């Protein structure tokens, strides 16, 4: 299974016993939208809801930090997701949050994980079937182990500030990157990691919400001054849209990319970390 599948492909595969569809929609705090309620109102038939706000390390002050392996395994089993299944993840969010779920599943050892190109937006625009309510599932058996090399922590990123050998790439909108608007979470100072480049995650998509590809996708990084031949760390507000950049790099065949899980929610809340404002 490819890492990115089309709506046509999913429509043909829907109902296969080894295929599990996951809605991983999430919104920014204060967006005025309820992801779970929207899922229950309409979702792709058979899809389960992966709550990215809950499947976290609750002991960490930063939001969306990876949970312990046992918690992730437990949540996946409750959703009926198990070893040997093929997973297709989608969302209905401007954050393109399904990329975070794709990354998490891979970090915890899943082998067959894909994103639905265009997400629910494209699926609905094509008049494909939807259902409402909750999906009844049988518990799966998900064996979780963490691929530590895929994750960057604050200490690791601190060692890369202004490093000529690596790229730090921030997925937030340009105004947040520049520190021109308040962060959506209290106690977080506006700005960005010194030396970081800014590729707002929305620039990786076409008007119909499908992913750009090839030269168009590559240009989104090049135009921000990102050198794709260097190892990369992606960051954002809380580790969600950072996964969008990581997935985009993956589509270009680039896999020497780590995700800074704490992202700006952790970095910007720490008085000891260096911070920059303005464009890169």
Short mmCIF file of C-alpha atoms in Angstrom, two decimals:
data_model
loop_
_atom_site.label_atom_id
_atom_site.label_comp_id
_atom_site.label_asym_id
_atom_site.label_seq_id
_atom_site.Cartn_x
_atom_site.Cartn_y
_atom_site.Cartn_z
CA UNK A 1 0.00 0.00 0.00
CA UNK A 2 1.30 3.44 -0.93
CA UNK A 3 1.69 6.16 1.70
CA UNK A 4 -0.90 8.29 -0.11
CA UNK A 5 -4.05 6.71 -1.52
CA UNK A 6 -6.78 8.21 -3.67
CA UNK A 7 -10.48 8.45 -2.92
CA UNK A 8 -11.04 6.07 -5.86
CA UNK A 9 -8.71 3.50 -4.29
CA UNK A 10 -10.41 3.73 -0.90
CA UNK A 11 -13.89 3.45 -2.41
CA UNK A 12 -12.87 0.17 -4.04
CA UNK A 13 -11.14 -1.19 -0.90
CA UNK A 14 -13.79 -0.08 1.59
CA UNK A 15 -15.13 -3.06 3.50
CA UNK A 16 -12.04 -5.24 3.13
CA UNK A 17 -11.62 -7.13 6.43
CA UNK A 18 -7.99 -6.04 6.95
CA UNK A 19 -8.61 -2.37 6.11
CA UNK A 20 -9.26 0.09 8.93
CA UNK A 21 -10.25 3.69 8.24
CA UNK A 22 -9.45 6.35 10.83
CA UNK A 23 -10.79 9.89 11.23
CA UNK A 24 -8.03 11.91 12.93
CA UNK A 25 -9.56 15.38 12.81
CA UNK A 26 -8.37 17.95 15.33
CA UNK A 27 -8.73 21.73 15.59
CA UNK A 28 -6.82 24.56 17.23
CA UNK A 29 -8.01 25.68 20.68
CA UNK A 30 -10.66 28.34 20.27
CA UNK A 31 -11.64 27.25 16.74
CA UNK A 32 -15.23 26.73 17.86
CA UNK A 33 -15.45 23.26 16.32
CA UNK A 34 -15.89 19.86 17.98
CA UNK A 35 -14.02 17.16 16.07
CA UNK A 36 -15.76 14.22 17.74
CA UNK A 37 -19.22 15.72 17.22
CA UNK A 38 -18.45 16.36 13.56
CA UNK A 39 -17.24 12.77 13.20
CA UNK A 40 -20.44 11.43 14.72
CA UNK A 41 -22.49 13.62 12.37
CA UNK A 42 -20.76 12.29 9.25
CA UNK A 43 -17.77 10.12 8.45
CA UNK A 44 -16.53 7.66 5.87
CA UNK A 45 -18.36 4.33 6.39
CA UNK A 46 -16.63 2.19 8.99
CA UNK A 47 -14.22 4.89 10.12
CA UNK A 48 -13.31 5.12 13.80
CA UNK A 49 -12.39 8.36 15.58
CA UNK A 50 -8.80 8.72 16.80
CA UNK A 51 -8.81 11.44 19.46
CA UNK A 52 -5.46 13.19 19.08
CA UNK A 53 -6.27 15.45 22.02
CA UNK A 54 -6.56 12.45 24.33
CA UNK A 55 -3.92 10.03 23.03
CA UNK A 56 -1.11 12.00 24.64
CA UNK A 57 1.31 11.95 27.55
CA UNK A 58 -0.98 13.43 30.20
CA UNK A 59 1.97 13.91 32.58
CA UNK A 60 3.62 16.41 30.23
CA UNK A 61 2.57 20.08 30.26
CA UNK A 62 3.05 20.37 26.48
CA UNK A 63 0.00 19.28 24.46
CA UNK A 64 0.06 16.33 22.06
CA UNK A 65 3.27 14.77 23.37
CA UNK A 66 3.55 11.11 22.40
CA UNK A 67 1.91 8.87 25.00
CA UNK A 68 3.63 5.89 26.60
CA UNK A 69 3.58 2.81 24.35
CA UNK A 70 1.15 0.97 26.62
CA UNK A 71 -1.39 3.82 26.42
CA UNK A 72 -1.14 4.03 22.63
CA UNK A 73 -1.55 0.26 22.36
CA UNK A 74 -4.59 0.34 24.63
CA UNK A 75 -6.29 3.13 22.67
CA UNK A 76 -5.66 1.43 19.33
CA UNK A 77 -7.07 -1.86 20.66
CA UNK A 78 -10.19 -0.08 21.90
CA UNK A 79 -10.67 1.29 18.38
CA UNK A 80 -10.42 -2.20 16.95
CA UNK A 81 -7.04 -1.49 15.35
CA UNK A 82 -4.53 -4.30 15.44
CA UNK A 83 -1.35 -5.84 14.13
CA UNK A 84 -1.52 -6.79 10.47
CA UNK A 85 -4.24 -4.28 9.59
CA UNK A 86 -3.90 -1.72 6.82
CA UNK A 87 -4.71 1.77 8.04
CA UNK A 88 -6.04 4.68 5.97
CA UNK A 89 -6.18 7.96 7.88
CA UNK A 90 -8.09 11.10 6.91
CA UNK A 91 -9.27 14.35 8.48
CA UNK A 92 -11.58 17.28 7.91
CA UNK A 93 -9.37 19.99 9.37
CA UNK A 94 -7.41 22.94 8.00
CA UNK A 95 -4.55 21.56 10.13
CA UNK A 96 -4.41 18.39 7.98
CA UNK A 97 -4.12 16.54 11.27
CA UNK A 98 -4.26 13.06 9.72
CA UNK A 99 -0.53 13.45 9.06
CA UNK A 100 0.02 13.42 12.84
CA UNK A 101 -1.91 10.16 13.17
CA UNK A 102 0.06 8.68 10.25
CA UNK A 103 3.31 9.62 11.98
CA UNK A 104 2.19 8.31 15.37
CA UNK A 105 1.10 4.96 13.96
CA UNK A 106 4.44 4.55 12.22
CA UNK A 107 6.42 5.66 15.29
CA UNK A 108 4.61 2.98 17.31
CA UNK A 109 5.37 0.24 14.80
CA UNK A 110 2.49 0.03 12.32
CA UNK A 111 3.70 -1.17 8.91
CA UNK A 112 0.86 -0.33 6.53
CA UNK A 113 -0.35 3.24 6.99
CA UNK A 114 -1.60 5.67 4.34
CA UNK A 115 -3.20 9.08 4.15
CA UNK A 116 -6.34 9.65 2.10
CA UNK A 117 -5.46 12.24 -0.52
CA UNK A 118 -7.88 15.15 -0.22
CA UNK A 119 -9.37 13.92 3.05
CA UNK A 120 -13.06 14.13 3.83
CA UNK A 121 -13.34 17.36 1.82
CA UNK A 122 -12.54 15.59 -1.46
CA UNK A 123 -14.52 12.47 -0.52
CA UNK A 124 -17.64 14.59 0.04
CA UNK A 125 -17.08 16.75 -3.04
CA UNK A 126 -17.17 13.59 -5.13
CA UNK A 127 -20.50 12.55 -3.59
CA UNK A 128 -19.15 9.41 -1.96
CA UNK A 129 -21.07 7.66 0.84
CA UNK A 130 -21.09 8.82 4.44
CA UNK A 131 -22.53 7.47 7.66
CA UNK A 132 -23.28 8.93 11.08
CA UNK A 133 -23.11 7.76 14.68
CA UNK A 134 -20.47 5.58 16.31
CA UNK A 135 -18.95 2.47 14.80
CA UNK A 136 -19.08 -0.78 16.76
CA UNK A 137 -15.74 -2.55 16.77
CA UNK A 138 -14.13 -5.68 18.17
CA UNK A 139 -11.00 -5.13 20.22
CA UNK A 140 -7.82 -5.56 18.22
CA UNK A 141 -4.35 -6.48 19.41
CA UNK A 142 -1.87 -3.68 18.70
CA UNK A 143 1.76 -4.23 19.67
CA UNK A 144 3.34 -0.82 20.25
CA UNK A 145 7.00 0.05 20.54
CA UNK A 146 8.50 3.51 20.07
CA UNK A 147 10.92 4.27 17.26
CA UNK A 148 12.96 6.73 19.30
CA UNK A 149 15.03 7.92 16.33
CA UNK A 150 11.95 9.47 14.73
CA UNK A 151 11.43 11.92 17.60
CA UNK A 152 13.40 15.07 18.45
CA UNK A 153 13.28 16.50 21.97
CA UNK A 154 14.13 19.99 23.20
CA UNK A 155 17.73 19.11 24.04
CA UNK A 156 18.30 17.71 20.55
CA UNK A 157 16.80 20.77 18.84
CA UNK A 158 18.77 23.12 21.11
CA UNK A 159 21.94 21.60 19.70
CA UNK A 160 20.83 22.43 16.16
CA UNK A 161 20.09 26.15 16.57
CA UNK A 162 21.85 27.91 13.68
CA UNK A 163 23.54 24.62 12.71
CA UNK A 164 24.64 24.67 9.05
CA UNK A 165 24.32 20.88 8.85
CA UNK A 166 20.58 20.61 9.57
CA UNK A 167 17.33 22.34 8.68
CA UNK A 168 14.68 23.25 11.27
CA UNK A 169 11.41 23.83 9.42
CA UNK A 170 8.33 25.36 11.06
CA UNK A 171 4.84 24.55 9.72
CA UNK A 172 2.91 27.41 11.37
CA UNK A 173 1.39 30.30 9.40
CA UNK A 174 3.85 33.09 8.56
CA UNK A 175 2.29 35.53 11.04
CA UNK A 176 2.72 33.12 13.95
CA UNK A 177 6.24 32.19 12.86
CA UNK A 178 7.16 35.89 12.77
CA UNK A 179 5.65 36.48 16.21
CA UNK A 180 3.12 38.94 14.83
CA UNK A 181 0.13 37.29 16.50
CA UNK A 182 -0.54 35.72 19.87
CA UNK A 183 -0.12 31.99 20.28
CA UNK A 184 -3.37 30.05 20.86
CA UNK A 185 -2.08 28.54 24.11
CA UNK A 186 -1.53 30.59 27.29
CA UNK A 187 1.97 31.17 28.56
CA UNK A 188 3.62 30.66 25.17
CA UNK A 189 5.74 33.56 23.85
CA UNK A 190 5.29 34.37 20.14
CA UNK A 191 8.18 33.80 17.75
CA UNK A 192 10.23 30.92 16.38
CA UNK A 193 13.36 28.86 16.96
CA UNK A 194 16.42 30.85 15.80
CA UNK A 195 17.62 29.71 12.39
CA UNK A 196 14.37 27.95 11.52
CA UNK A 197 12.77 28.24 8.07
CA UNK A 198 9.02 28.69 7.59
CA UNK A 199 6.94 26.48 5.30
CA UNK A 200 3.28 27.02 6.27
CA UNK A 201 1.72 23.57 5.98
CA UNK A 202 -1.18 24.77 3.86
CA UNK A 203 1.23 25.51 1.02
CA UNK A 204 1.67 21.78 0.42
CA UNK A 205 -1.92 21.37 -0.85
CA UNK A 206 -3.92 22.07 -4.00
CA UNK A 207 -7.26 23.89 -4.03
CA UNK A 208 -9.19 20.59 -3.77
CA UNK A 209 -7.21 19.69 -0.61
CA UNK A 210 -5.13 17.07 -2.44
CA UNK A 211 -1.37 16.99 -1.92
CA UNK A 212 0.96 18.76 -4.30
CA UNK A 213 3.51 16.41 -5.79
CA UNK A 214 6.85 16.39 -7.57
CA UNK A 215 8.30 19.77 -8.48
CA UNK A 216 5.34 21.71 -7.02
CA UNK A 217 5.79 20.05 -3.65
CA UNK A 218 9.56 20.46 -3.77
CA UNK A 219 9.12 24.17 -4.60
CA UNK A 220 7.23 24.78 -1.34
CA UNK A 221 10.43 23.89 0.53
CA UNK A 222 12.88 25.52 -1.88
CA UNK A 223 11.03 28.84 -1.88
CA UNK A 224 11.48 28.99 1.90
CA UNK A 225 15.20 28.40 1.54
CA UNK A 226 15.08 24.82 2.81
CA UNK A 227 17.90 22.62 1.52
CA UNK A 228 16.36 19.19 1.14
CA UNK A 229 19.70 17.42 1.04
CA UNK A 230 20.25 18.24 4.73
CA UNK A 231 18.74 16.28 7.64
CA UNK A 232 15.59 18.02 8.85
CA UNK A 233 13.64 18.61 12.04
CA UNK A 234 10.04 19.73 11.63
CA UNK A 235 8.21 21.81 14.23
CA UNK A 236 4.95 23.74 14.61
CA UNK A 237 2.70 24.76 17.51
CA UNK A 238 2.21 21.41 19.23
CA UNK A 239 3.60 18.72 16.94
CA UNK A 240 0.51 18.29 14.76
CA UNK A 241 1.21 20.24 11.55
CA UNK A 242 4.92 19.45 11.89
CA UNK A 243 3.84 16.00 10.72
CA UNK A 244 2.43 17.56 7.55
CA UNK A 245 5.89 18.80 6.56
CA UNK A 246 7.41 15.46 7.52
CA UNK A 247 4.89 13.63 5.33
CA UNK A 248 5.53 16.05 2.47
CA UNK A 249 9.25 15.33 2.72
CA UNK A 250 8.42 11.61 2.79
CA UNK A 251 6.52 11.99 -0.49
CA UNK A 252 9.71 13.45 -1.97
CA UNK A 253 11.66 10.39 -0.84
CA UNK A 254 13.27 12.20 2.07
CA UNK A 255 13.19 10.17 5.28
CA UNK A 256 16.03 11.70 7.35
CA UNK A 257 13.46 13.82 9.16
CA UNK A 258 12.67 14.00 12.88
CA UNK A 259 9.61 15.64 14.40
CA UNK A 260 10.08 17.94 17.40
CA UNK A 261 7.23 16.63 19.51
CA UNK A 262 7.11 19.49 22.03
CA UNK A 263 7.33 22.10 19.25
CA UNK A 264 6.63 25.76 20.00
CA UNK A 265 4.23 24.96 22.86
CA UNK A 266 7.23 23.61 24.77
CA UNK A 267 9.96 25.87 23.34
CA UNK A 268 7.97 29.11 23.60
CA UNK A 269 6.90 28.37 27.19
CA UNK A 270 10.49 27.89 28.39
CA UNK A 271 12.16 31.17 29.47
CA UNK A 272 15.58 29.61 28.92
CA UNK A 273 15.23 28.83 25.20
CA UNK A 274 16.42 31.35 22.58
CA UNK A 275 13.69 32.89 20.48
CA UNK A 276 13.50 34.96 17.30
CA UNK A 277 10.82 37.13 15.74
CA UNK A 278 10.37 38.37 12.20
CA UNK A 279 10.65 36.41 8.98
CA UNK A 280 13.42 33.89 8.51
#
